[in-house]
Amino acid sequence: MIKFISNIVSVLLTTEFVLGNFANGLIALVNCNDWIKRPKISLADGILTALAFCRIVMLWAMLINWYVIVYNPTLYNSKVKIIVHVAWTVSNHFSNWLATSLSIFYLLKIANFSSLIFLHLKWRVKSVVLMMMLGTSLFLFSQVALLSIDEALQTNEYEGNTTQKTKLRDILHLLNVSLFTLTNFTPFTMSLTSFLLLIFSLCKHLRKMQLSGKGSQDPSTKVHIKVMQTVISFLFLFAIYILALILSVWNSNELQKEPVRMLYDVLLIMYPSIHSCILIWGNRKLTQAFLSFLWQPRCWLKERK
């Protein structure tokens, strides 16, 4: 029964993997093509391109981890395990923070607040995104170092007192898990805050339009609503992803049960795959590129006939 379920989950994971690689590959290809044609690329397109490349790496790491554990666990030695985990940790970190920086970018570009701090950040949105990515890299270096030491202690035998080794491993594991939780929960909190500020900005804008008698169908309102639809879809998937991550880390004993591990894997790979599809839907240039891609086989078949 477990074997049958694992095969079904493998098909589902492979489908999500192919969908995610297609969506992220399309985003990267379209934006890189524009970059070649034009020397400058917008900040939003730059974030989307970097996000797409990070998610491709993350999807490959997640799929390799799944197939090696389920179908060929003998290949999962200490070196392979550390390489896969570090690749996933790095790509996961930048994926989360790039998606968060995209939410902050939408907030600074679309929302209207009279606060001097907000206006200062709005005028320097590129510097805000850059400093945020550089600043959070310090957490990444600490996390990778702790992860490597933790994995090494768990997979290798050391000479010395066994009790001391166990205590050291437990302390390092606790530090690793705590830092992992903090570095994943923080970007979600910032994305949620950006969404709430967007709602507040929209309500303020609608109240202003009603008082002026202009109605609620002006371009600014439509942009607000379009961005909020994209952000709320992202937050829903991000919340599922973060919850699955935190539960899988703090309940590592439960991962020994195959059905539980399968559920976590399906939930984890769903986020980088489906959210990229939502980004395509919310971007006119990417939507046109996707429709053009779908139209090509039809034109090719007509020419053959």
PDB file of C-alpha atoms in Angstrom:
ATOM      1  CA  MET A   1       0.000   0.000   0.000  1.00  0.00           C
ATOM      2  CA  ILE A   2       2.821   2.391   0.932  1.00  0.00           C
ATOM      3  CA  LYS A   3       4.586   1.546  -2.325  1.00  0.00           C
ATOM      4  CA  PHE A   4       1.442   2.354  -4.301  1.00  0.00           C
ATOM      5  CA  ILE A   5       0.993   5.680  -2.491  1.00  0.00           C
ATOM      6  CA  SER A   6       4.667   6.583  -3.013  1.00  0.00           C
ATOM      7  CA  ASN A   7       4.292   5.954  -6.752  1.00  0.00           C
ATOM      8  CA  ILE A   8       1.220   8.210  -6.903  1.00  0.00           C
ATOM      9  CA  VAL A   9       3.049  10.907  -4.929  1.00  0.00           C
ATOM     10  CA  SER A  10       6.050  10.538  -7.254  1.00  0.00           C
ATOM     11  CA  VAL A  11       3.815  11.186 -10.265  1.00  0.00           C
ATOM     12  CA  LEU A  12       2.282  14.204  -8.505  1.00  0.00           C
ATOM     13  CA  LEU A  13       5.695  15.584  -7.518  1.00  0.00           C
ATOM     14  CA  THR A  14       7.046  15.072 -11.027  1.00  0.00           C
ATOM     15  CA  THR A  15       4.030  16.902 -12.478  1.00  0.00           C
ATOM     16  CA  GLU A  16       4.533  19.822 -10.099  1.00  0.00           C
ATOM     17  CA  PHE A  17       8.264  19.749 -10.861  1.00  0.00           C
ATOM     18  CA  VAL A  18       7.663  19.957 -14.636  1.00  0.00           C
ATOM     19  CA  LEU A  19       5.044  22.696 -14.193  1.00  0.00           C
ATOM     20  CA  GLY A  20       7.340  24.697 -11.921  1.00  0.00           C
ATOM     21  CA  ASN A  21      10.337  24.374 -14.231  1.00  0.00           C
ATOM     22  CA  PHE A  22       8.233  25.423 -17.203  1.00  0.00           C
ATOM     23  CA  ALA A  23       6.782  28.468 -15.408  1.00  0.00           C
ATOM     24  CA  ASN A  24      10.112  29.588 -13.942  1.00  0.00           C
ATOM     25  CA  GLY A  25      11.942  28.830 -17.182  1.00  0.00           C
ATOM     26  CA  LEU A  26       9.449  30.975 -19.092  1.00  0.00           C
ATOM     27  CA  ILE A  27       9.889  33.874 -16.658  1.00  0.00           C
ATOM     28  CA  ALA A  28      13.679  33.671 -16.870  1.00  0.00           C
ATOM     29  CA  LEU A  29      13.719  33.271 -20.668  1.00  0.00           C
ATOM     30  CA  VAL A  30      11.373  36.188 -21.384  1.00  0.00           C
ATOM     31  CA  ASN A  31      13.170  38.592 -19.030  1.00  0.00           C
ATOM     32  CA  CYS A  32      16.657  37.528 -20.155  1.00  0.00           C
ATOM     33  CA  ASN A  33      15.576  38.016 -23.780  1.00  0.00           C
ATOM     34  CA  ASP A  34      14.401  41.545 -22.935  1.00  0.00           C
ATOM     35  CA  TRP A  35      17.668  42.159 -21.103  1.00  0.00           C
ATOM     36  CA  ILE A  36      19.627  41.215 -24.227  1.00  0.00           C
ATOM     37  CA  LYS A  37      17.529  43.540 -26.391  1.00  0.00           C
ATOM     38  CA  ARG A  38      17.706  46.425 -23.915  1.00  0.00           C
ATOM     39  CA  PRO A  39      20.751  47.274 -21.779  1.00  0.00           C
ATOM     40  CA  LYS A  40      18.563  48.089 -18.772  1.00  0.00           C
ATOM     41  CA  ILE A  41      16.048  45.889 -16.993  1.00  0.00           C
ATOM     42  CA  SER A  42      13.401  47.075 -14.538  1.00  0.00           C
ATOM     43  CA  LEU A  43      13.746  46.225 -10.859  1.00  0.00           C
ATOM     44  CA  ALA A  44      10.581  44.099 -10.917  1.00  0.00           C
ATOM     45  CA  ASP A  45      11.835  42.077 -13.907  1.00  0.00           C
ATOM     46  CA  GLY A  46      15.226  41.662 -12.235  1.00  0.00           C
ATOM     47  CA  ILE A  47      13.598  40.310  -9.068  1.00  0.00           C
ATOM     48  CA  LEU A  48      11.383  37.962 -11.096  1.00  0.00           C
ATOM     49  CA  THR A  49      14.362  36.640 -13.077  1.00  0.00           C
ATOM     50  CA  ALA A  50      16.477  35.969  -9.979  1.00  0.00           C
ATOM     51  CA  LEU A  51      13.451  34.394  -8.291  1.00  0.00           C
ATOM     52  CA  ALA A  52      12.892  32.084 -11.265  1.00  0.00           C
ATOM     53  CA  PHE A  53      16.503  30.845 -11.283  1.00  0.00           C
ATOM     54  CA  CYS A  54      16.441  30.249  -7.496  1.00  0.00           C
ATOM     55  CA  ARG A  55      13.235  28.270  -7.754  1.00  0.00           C
ATOM     56  CA  ILE A  56      14.579  26.095 -10.556  1.00  0.00           C
ATOM     57  CA  VAL A  57      17.519  25.132  -8.313  1.00  0.00           C
ATOM     58  CA  MET A  58      15.147  24.561  -5.385  1.00  0.00           C
ATOM     59  CA  LEU A  59      12.837  22.329  -7.445  1.00  0.00           C
ATOM     60  CA  TRP A  60      15.759  20.195  -8.644  1.00  0.00           C
ATOM     61  CA  ALA A  61      17.095  19.839  -5.072  1.00  0.00           C
ATOM     62  CA  MET A  62      13.663  18.829  -3.764  1.00  0.00           C
ATOM     63  CA  LEU A  63      13.089  16.276  -6.536  1.00  0.00           C
ATOM     64  CA  ILE A  64      16.561  14.722  -6.171  1.00  0.00           C
ATOM     65  CA  ASN A  65      16.073  14.514  -2.406  1.00  0.00           C
ATOM     66  CA  TRP A  66      12.725  12.740  -2.870  1.00  0.00           C
ATOM     67  CA  TYR A  67      13.812  10.205  -5.467  1.00  0.00           C
ATOM     68  CA  VAL A  68      17.073   9.313  -3.732  1.00  0.00           C
ATOM     69  CA  ILE A  69      15.373   8.776  -0.347  1.00  0.00           C
ATOM     70  CA  VAL A  70      12.444   6.772  -1.759  1.00  0.00           C
ATOM     71  CA  TYR A  71      13.997   4.780  -4.599  1.00  0.00           C
ATOM     72  CA  ASN A  72      17.759   4.638  -3.984  1.00  0.00           C
ATOM     73  CA  PRO A  73      18.631   5.429  -0.342  1.00  0.00           C
ATOM     74  CA  THR A  74      22.068   3.795  -0.717  1.00  0.00           C
ATOM     75  CA  LEU A  75      23.201   6.815  -2.746  1.00  0.00           C
ATOM     76  CA  TYR A  76      22.252   9.142   0.085  1.00  0.00           C
ATOM     77  CA  ASN A  77      25.652   9.290   1.801  1.00  0.00           C
ATOM     78  CA  SER A  78      26.844  12.181   3.934  1.00  0.00           C
ATOM     79  CA  LYS A  79      28.406  14.181   1.071  1.00  0.00           C
ATOM     80  CA  VAL A  80      25.369  13.918  -1.218  1.00  0.00           C
ATOM     81  CA  LYS A  81      23.052  14.778   1.673  1.00  0.00           C
ATOM     82  CA  ILE A  82      25.027  17.895   2.612  1.00  0.00           C
ATOM     83  CA  ILE A  83      25.270  19.085  -1.025  1.00  0.00           C
ATOM     84  CA  VAL A  84      21.521  18.652  -1.625  1.00  0.00           C
ATOM     85  CA  HIS A  85      20.583  20.283   1.690  1.00  0.00           C
ATOM     86  CA  VAL A  86      22.929  23.245   1.180  1.00  0.00           C
ATOM     87  CA  ALA A  87      21.645  23.762  -2.397  1.00  0.00           C
ATOM     88  CA  TRP A  88      18.077  23.700  -1.131  1.00  0.00           C
ATOM     89  CA  THR A  89      18.845  25.980   1.844  1.00  0.00           C
ATOM     90  CA  VAL A  90      20.505  28.635  -0.345  1.00  0.00           C
ATOM     91  CA  SER A  91      17.820  28.546  -3.047  1.00  0.00           C
ATOM     92  CA  ASN A  92      15.032  28.502  -0.436  1.00  0.00           C
ATOM     93  CA  HIS A  93      16.524  31.517   1.348  1.00  0.00           C
ATOM     94  CA  PHE A  94      16.798  33.653  -1.789  1.00  0.00           C
ATOM     95  CA  SER A  95      13.448  32.433  -3.107  1.00  0.00           C
ATOM     96  CA  ASN A  96      11.662  33.539   0.077  1.00  0.00           C
ATOM     97  CA  TRP A  97      13.409  36.889   0.323  1.00  0.00           C
ATOM     98  CA  LEU A  98      13.094  37.700  -3.376  1.00  0.00           C
ATOM     99  CA  ALA A  99       9.360  36.960  -3.215  1.00  0.00           C
ATOM    100  CA  THR A 100       9.151  39.158  -0.111  1.00  0.00           C
ATOM    101  CA  SER A 101      11.097  41.950  -1.808  1.00  0.00           C
ATOM    102  CA  LEU A 102       8.611  41.731  -4.692  1.00  0.00           C
ATOM    103  CA  SER A 103       5.756  42.300  -2.221  1.00  0.00           C
ATOM    104  CA  ILE A 104       7.611  45.259  -0.712  1.00  0.00           C
ATOM    105  CA  PHE A 105       8.303  46.614  -4.208  1.00  0.00           C
ATOM    106  CA  TYR A 106       4.562  46.490  -5.025  1.00  0.00           C
ATOM    107  CA  LEU A 107       3.782  48.237  -1.747  1.00  0.00           C
ATOM    108  CA  LEU A 108       6.276  51.064  -2.275  1.00  0.00           C
ATOM    109  CA  LYS A 109       5.303  51.591  -5.909  1.00  0.00           C
ATOM    110  CA  ILE A 110       1.509  51.421  -5.590  1.00  0.00           C
ATOM    111  CA  ALA A 111       0.516  52.445  -2.063  1.00  0.00           C
ATOM    112  CA  ASN A 112       0.043  56.105  -1.190  1.00  0.00           C
ATOM    113  CA  PHE A 113       1.027  57.284   2.281  1.00  0.00           C
ATOM    114  CA  SER A 114       2.069  60.770   3.392  1.00  0.00           C
ATOM    115  CA  SER A 115       4.619  59.498   5.928  1.00  0.00           C
ATOM    116  CA  LEU A 116       8.109  60.882   5.375  1.00  0.00           C
ATOM    117  CA  ILE A 117       9.654  57.471   6.094  1.00  0.00           C
ATOM    118  CA  PHE A 118       7.435  55.806   3.501  1.00  0.00           C
ATOM    119  CA  LEU A 119       8.197  58.498   0.915  1.00  0.00           C
ATOM    120  CA  HIS A 120      11.925  58.139   1.610  1.00  0.00           C
ATOM    121  CA  LEU A 121      11.714  54.366   1.042  1.00  0.00           C
ATOM    122  CA  LYS A 122       9.528  54.888  -2.033  1.00  0.00           C
ATOM    123  CA  TRP A 123      12.129  57.117  -3.688  1.00  0.00           C
ATOM    124  CA  ARG A 124      14.898  54.613  -2.923  1.00  0.00           C
ATOM    125  CA  VAL A 125      13.078  51.346  -3.575  1.00  0.00           C
ATOM    126  CA  LYS A 126      16.039  49.822  -5.443  1.00  0.00           C
ATOM    127  CA  SER A 127      18.377  50.509  -2.520  1.00  0.00           C
ATOM    128  CA  VAL A 128      15.811  49.106  -0.079  1.00  0.00           C
ATOM    129  CA  VAL A 129      15.600  45.802  -1.982  1.00  0.00           C
ATOM    130  CA  LEU A 130      19.379  45.580  -2.405  1.00  0.00           C
ATOM    131  CA  MET A 131      20.137  46.288   1.259  1.00  0.00           C
ATOM    132  CA  MET A 132      17.491  43.806   2.374  1.00  0.00           C
ATOM    133  CA  MET A 133      18.980  41.029   0.212  1.00  0.00           C
ATOM    134  CA  LEU A 134      22.545  41.790   1.358  1.00  0.00           C
ATOM    135  CA  GLY A 135      21.559  42.078   5.019  1.00  0.00           C
ATOM    136  CA  THR A 136      19.694  38.767   5.112  1.00  0.00           C
ATOM    137  CA  SER A 137      22.679  37.018   3.491  1.00  0.00           C
ATOM    138  CA  LEU A 138      24.355  37.113   6.916  1.00  0.00           C
ATOM    139  CA  PHE A 139      21.617  34.817   8.219  1.00  0.00           C
ATOM    140  CA  LEU A 140      22.170  32.538   5.239  1.00  0.00           C
ATOM    141  CA  PHE A 141      25.906  32.132   5.936  1.00  0.00           C
ATOM    142  CA  SER A 142      25.171  31.280   9.581  1.00  0.00           C
ATOM    143  CA  GLN A 143      22.470  28.837   8.582  1.00  0.00           C
ATOM    144  CA  VAL A 144      24.663  27.040   6.016  1.00  0.00           C
ATOM    145  CA  ALA A 145      27.517  26.763   8.530  1.00  0.00           C
ATOM    146  CA  LEU A 146      25.251  25.347  11.243  1.00  0.00           C
ATOM    147  CA  LEU A 147      23.594  22.996   8.763  1.00  0.00           C
ATOM    148  CA  SER A 148      26.920  21.619   7.532  1.00  0.00           C
ATOM    149  CA  ILE A 149      28.214  21.033  11.067  1.00  0.00           C
ATOM    150  CA  ASP A 150      24.896  19.514  12.167  1.00  0.00           C
ATOM    151  CA  GLU A 151      24.805  17.112   9.216  1.00  0.00           C
ATOM    152  CA  ALA A 152      28.452  16.174   9.738  1.00  0.00           C
ATOM    153  CA  LEU A 153      27.875  15.361  13.406  1.00  0.00           C
ATOM    154  CA  GLN A 154      24.851  13.225  12.573  1.00  0.00           C
ATOM    155  CA  THR A 155      26.477  11.206   9.798  1.00  0.00           C
ATOM    156  CA  ASN A 156      30.052  10.731  11.032  1.00  0.00           C
ATOM    157  CA  GLU A 157      31.534   9.089  14.081  1.00  0.00           C
ATOM    158  CA  TYR A 158      33.965  11.006  16.257  1.00  0.00           C
ATOM    159  CA  GLU A 159      36.338   9.874  18.905  1.00  0.00           C
ATOM    160  CA  GLY A 160      35.761  11.048  22.449  1.00  0.00           C
ATOM    161  CA  ASN A 161      33.036  11.043  25.084  1.00  0.00           C
ATOM    162  CA  THR A 162      29.701   9.840  23.641  1.00  0.00           C
ATOM    163  CA  THR A 163      27.653  11.897  26.095  1.00  0.00           C
ATOM    164  CA  GLN A 164      29.525  15.079  25.151  1.00  0.00           C
ATOM    165  CA  LYS A 165      29.068  14.326  21.453  1.00  0.00           C
ATOM    166  CA  THR A 166      25.323  13.850  21.942  1.00  0.00           C
ATOM    167  CA  LYS A 167      24.981  17.092  23.913  1.00  0.00           C
ATOM    168  CA  LEU A 168      26.963  19.047  21.302  1.00  0.00           C
ATOM    169  CA  ARG A 169      24.874  17.566  18.485  1.00  0.00           C
ATOM    170  CA  ASP A 170      21.623  18.403  20.306  1.00  0.00           C
ATOM    171  CA  ILE A 171      22.733  21.991  20.955  1.00  0.00           C
ATOM    172  CA  LEU A 172      23.789  22.516  17.339  1.00  0.00           C
ATOM    173  CA  HIS A 173      20.585  20.941  16.067  1.00  0.00           C
ATOM    174  CA  LEU A 174      18.490  23.213  18.293  1.00  0.00           C
ATOM    175  CA  LEU A 175      20.409  26.290  17.096  1.00  0.00           C
ATOM    176  CA  ASN A 176      20.028  25.185  13.485  1.00  0.00           C
ATOM    177  CA  VAL A 177      16.276  24.588  13.833  1.00  0.00           C
ATOM    178  CA  SER A 178      15.713  27.886  15.683  1.00  0.00           C
ATOM    179  CA  LEU A 179      17.657  29.905  13.098  1.00  0.00           C
ATOM    180  CA  PHE A 180      15.893  28.056  10.279  1.00  0.00           C
ATOM    181  CA  THR A 181      12.479  28.916  11.761  1.00  0.00           C
ATOM    182  CA  LEU A 182      13.429  32.575  12.242  1.00  0.00           C
ATOM    183  CA  THR A 183      14.844  33.013   8.723  1.00  0.00           C
ATOM    184  CA  ASN A 184      11.748  31.469   7.131  1.00  0.00           C
ATOM    185  CA  PHE A 185       9.076  33.049   9.323  1.00  0.00           C
ATOM    186  CA  THR A 186      10.505  36.594   9.064  1.00  0.00           C
ATOM    187  CA  PRO A 187       9.967  37.020   5.276  1.00  0.00           C
ATOM    188  CA  PHE A 188       6.413  35.701   5.629  1.00  0.00           C
ATOM    189  CA  THR A 189       5.713  38.260   8.368  1.00  0.00           C
ATOM    190  CA  MET A 190       7.092  41.069   6.196  1.00  0.00           C
ATOM    191  CA  SER A 191       5.004  39.924   3.198  1.00  0.00           C
ATOM    192  CA  LEU A 192       1.890  39.809   5.374  1.00  0.00           C
ATOM    193  CA  THR A 193       2.635  43.317   6.672  1.00  0.00           C
ATOM    194  CA  SER A 194       3.021  44.590   3.091  1.00  0.00           C
ATOM    195  CA  PHE A 195      -0.337  43.064   2.184  1.00  0.00           C
ATOM    196  CA  LEU A 196      -2.076  44.670   5.176  1.00  0.00           C
ATOM    197  CA  LEU A 197      -0.592  48.053   4.278  1.00  0.00           C
ATOM    198  CA  LEU A 198      -1.824  47.605   0.699  1.00  0.00           C
ATOM    199  CA  ILE A 199      -5.335  46.950   2.013  1.00  0.00           C
ATOM    200  CA  PHE A 200      -5.133  50.045   4.192  1.00  0.00           C
ATOM    201  CA  SER A 201      -3.904  52.097   1.224  1.00  0.00           C
ATOM    202  CA  LEU A 202      -6.736  50.796  -0.978  1.00  0.00           C
ATOM    203  CA  CYS A 203      -9.381  51.603   1.654  1.00  0.00           C
ATOM    204  CA  LYS A 204      -7.934  55.083   2.027  1.00  0.00           C
ATOM    205  CA  HIS A 205      -7.934  55.563  -1.744  1.00  0.00           C
ATOM    206  CA  LEU A 206     -11.532  54.332  -2.124  1.00  0.00           C
ATOM    207  CA  ARG A 207     -12.704  56.685   0.628  1.00  0.00           C
ATOM    208  CA  LYS A 208     -10.990  59.562  -1.144  1.00  0.00           C
ATOM    209  CA  MET A 209     -12.612  58.648  -4.485  1.00  0.00           C
ATOM    210  CA  GLN A 210     -16.074  58.461  -2.911  1.00  0.00           C
ATOM    211  CA  LEU A 211     -15.698  61.871  -1.285  1.00  0.00           C
ATOM    212  CA  SER A 212     -14.601  63.380  -4.589  1.00  0.00           C
ATOM    213  CA  GLY A 213     -17.466  61.648  -6.459  1.00  0.00           C
ATOM    214  CA  LYS A 214     -15.151  59.921  -8.949  1.00  0.00           C
ATOM    215  CA  GLY A 215     -16.256  56.367  -8.136  1.00  0.00           C
ATOM    216  CA  SER A 216     -14.066  53.327  -7.624  1.00  0.00           C
ATOM    217  CA  GLN A 217     -13.197  52.365 -11.197  1.00  0.00           C
ATOM    218  CA  ASP A 218     -10.182  54.620 -11.676  1.00  0.00           C
ATOM    219  CA  PRO A 219      -6.855  53.108 -12.867  1.00  0.00           C
ATOM    220  CA  SER A 220      -5.212  53.351  -9.433  1.00  0.00           C
ATOM    221  CA  THR A 221      -7.958  51.249  -7.844  1.00  0.00           C
ATOM    222  CA  LYS A 222      -7.674  48.596 -10.566  1.00  0.00           C
ATOM    223  CA  VAL A 223      -3.909  48.399 -10.061  1.00  0.00           C
ATOM    224  CA  HIS A 224      -4.396  48.067  -6.295  1.00  0.00           C
ATOM    225  CA  ILE A 225      -6.879  45.213  -6.727  1.00  0.00           C
ATOM    226  CA  LYS A 226      -4.767  43.407  -9.341  1.00  0.00           C
ATOM    227  CA  VAL A 227      -1.671  43.501  -7.139  1.00  0.00           C
ATOM    228  CA  MET A 228      -3.640  42.445  -4.067  1.00  0.00           C
ATOM    229  CA  GLN A 229      -5.003  39.411  -5.923  1.00  0.00           C
ATOM    230  CA  THR A 230      -1.450  38.379  -6.781  1.00  0.00           C
ATOM    231  CA  VAL A 231      -0.137  39.023  -3.263  1.00  0.00           C
ATOM    232  CA  ILE A 232      -2.970  37.209  -1.476  1.00  0.00           C
ATOM    233  CA  SER A 233      -2.462  34.151  -3.702  1.00  0.00           C
ATOM    234  CA  PHE A 234       1.241  34.290  -2.864  1.00  0.00           C
ATOM    235  CA  LEU A 235       0.536  34.632   0.864  1.00  0.00           C
ATOM    236  CA  PHE A 236      -1.823  31.642   0.847  1.00  0.00           C
ATOM    237  CA  LEU A 237       0.787  29.394  -0.790  1.00  0.00           C
ATOM    238  CA  PHE A 238       3.591  30.907   1.293  1.00  0.00           C
ATOM    239  CA  ALA A 239       1.671  30.240   4.526  1.00  0.00           C
ATOM    240  CA  ILE A 240       1.176  26.564   3.602  1.00  0.00           C
ATOM    241  CA  TYR A 241       4.850  26.298   2.650  1.00  0.00           C
ATOM    242  CA  ILE A 242       6.166  27.927   5.853  1.00  0.00           C
ATOM    243  CA  LEU A 243       3.799  25.880   8.034  1.00  0.00           C
ATOM    244  CA  ALA A 244       4.908  22.632   6.364  1.00  0.00           C
ATOM    245  CA  LEU A 245       8.575  23.644   6.725  1.00  0.00           C
ATOM    246  CA  ILE A 246       8.337  24.514  10.406  1.00  0.00           C
ATOM    247  CA  LEU A 247       6.323  21.398  11.255  1.00  0.00           C
ATOM    248  CA  SER A 248       8.731  19.161   9.350  1.00  0.00           C
ATOM    249  CA  VAL A 249      11.729  20.646  11.176  1.00  0.00           C
ATOM    250  CA  TRP A 250      10.304  20.629  14.698  1.00  0.00           C
ATOM    251  CA  ASN A 251       8.639  17.215  14.280  1.00  0.00           C
ATOM    252  CA  SER A 252      11.530  15.424  12.606  1.00  0.00           C
ATOM    253  CA  ASN A 253      10.498  12.143  14.244  1.00  0.00           C
ATOM    254  CA  GLU A 254       7.221  12.241  12.339  1.00  0.00           C
ATOM    255  CA  LEU A 255       9.176  12.344   9.060  1.00  0.00           C
ATOM    256  CA  GLN A 256      10.206   8.764   9.699  1.00  0.00           C
ATOM    257  CA  LYS A 257       6.631   7.855   8.786  1.00  0.00           C
ATOM    258  CA  GLU A 258       6.363   7.706   5.012  1.00  0.00           C
ATOM    259  CA  PRO A 259       2.788   9.086   4.637  1.00  0.00           C
ATOM    260  CA  VAL A 260       3.727  12.165   6.707  1.00  0.00           C
ATOM    261  CA  ARG A 261       6.909  12.770   4.700  1.00  0.00           C
ATOM    262  CA  MET A 262       4.971  12.405   1.433  1.00  0.00           C
ATOM    263  CA  LEU A 263       2.396  14.986   2.552  1.00  0.00           C
ATOM    264  CA  TYR A 264       5.122  17.477   3.496  1.00  0.00           C
ATOM    265  CA  ASP A 265       6.935  16.961   0.174  1.00  0.00           C
ATOM    266  CA  VAL A 266       3.769  17.565  -1.863  1.00  0.00           C
ATOM    267  CA  LEU A 267       2.984  20.760   0.089  1.00  0.00           C
ATOM    268  CA  LEU A 268       6.566  22.046  -0.165  1.00  0.00           C
ATOM    269  CA  ILE A 269       6.991  21.628  -3.912  1.00  0.00           C
ATOM    270  CA  MET A 270       3.550  23.134  -4.582  1.00  0.00           C
ATOM    271  CA  TYR A 271       4.656  26.635  -3.526  1.00  0.00           C
ATOM    272  CA  PRO A 272       7.542  27.323  -5.978  1.00  0.00           C
ATOM    273  CA  SER A 273       5.556  25.745  -8.823  1.00  0.00           C
ATOM    274  CA  ILE A 274       2.093  27.285  -8.498  1.00  0.00           C
ATOM    275  CA  HIS A 275       3.220  30.724  -7.321  1.00  0.00           C
ATOM    276  CA  SER A 276       5.334  31.129 -10.459  1.00  0.00           C
ATOM    277  CA  CYS A 277       2.213  30.387 -12.543  1.00  0.00           C
ATOM    278  CA  ILE A 278       0.381  33.101 -10.586  1.00  0.00           C
ATOM    279  CA  LEU A 279       3.225  35.537 -11.336  1.00  0.00           C
ATOM    280  CA  ILE A 280       2.817  34.805 -15.053  1.00  0.00           C
ATOM    281  CA  TRP A 281      -0.925  35.407 -14.812  1.00  0.00           C
ATOM    282  CA  GLY A 282      -0.380  38.731 -13.003  1.00  0.00           C
ATOM    283  CA  ASN A 283       2.176  40.072 -15.509  1.00  0.00           C
ATOM    284  CA  ARG A 284       0.922  41.182 -18.908  1.00  0.00           C
ATOM    285  CA  LYS A 285       4.240  40.628 -20.687  1.00  0.00           C
ATOM    286  CA  LEU A 286       4.622  37.115 -19.298  1.00  0.00           C
ATOM    287  CA  THR A 287       0.984  36.275 -20.052  1.00  0.00           C
ATOM    288  CA  GLN A 288       1.436  37.334 -23.675  1.00  0.00           C
ATOM    289  CA  ALA A 289       4.618  35.256 -23.923  1.00  0.00           C
ATOM    290  CA  PHE A 290       2.787  32.228 -22.499  1.00  0.00           C
ATOM    291  CA  LEU A 291      -0.128  32.627 -24.933  1.00  0.00           C
ATOM    292  CA  SER A 292       2.342  33.052 -27.788  1.00  0.00           C
ATOM    293  CA  PHE A 293       4.054  29.821 -26.720  1.00  0.00           C
ATOM    294  CA  LEU A 294       0.715  27.995 -26.759  1.00  0.00           C
ATOM    295  CA  TRP A 295      -0.109  29.459 -30.179  1.00  0.00           C
ATOM    296  CA  GLN A 296       3.111  28.251 -31.812  1.00  0.00           C
ATOM    297  CA  PRO A 297       2.169  24.528 -32.073  1.00  0.00           C
ATOM    298  CA  ARG A 298      -1.182  25.462 -33.628  1.00  0.00           C
ATOM    299  CA  CYS A 299       0.507  27.635 -36.244  1.00  0.00           C
ATOM    300  CA  TRP A 300       3.047  24.869 -36.908  1.00  0.00           C
ATOM    301  CA  LEU A 301       0.250  22.321 -37.444  1.00  0.00           C
ATOM    302  CA  LYS A 302      -1.534  24.672 -39.843  1.00  0.00           C
ATOM    303  CA  GLU A 303       1.644  25.116 -41.860  1.00  0.00           C
ATOM    304  CA  ARG A 304       2.130  21.340 -42.034  1.00  0.00           C
ATOM    305  CA  LYS A 305      -1.403  20.865 -43.353  1.00  0.00           C
TER     306      LYS A 305
END
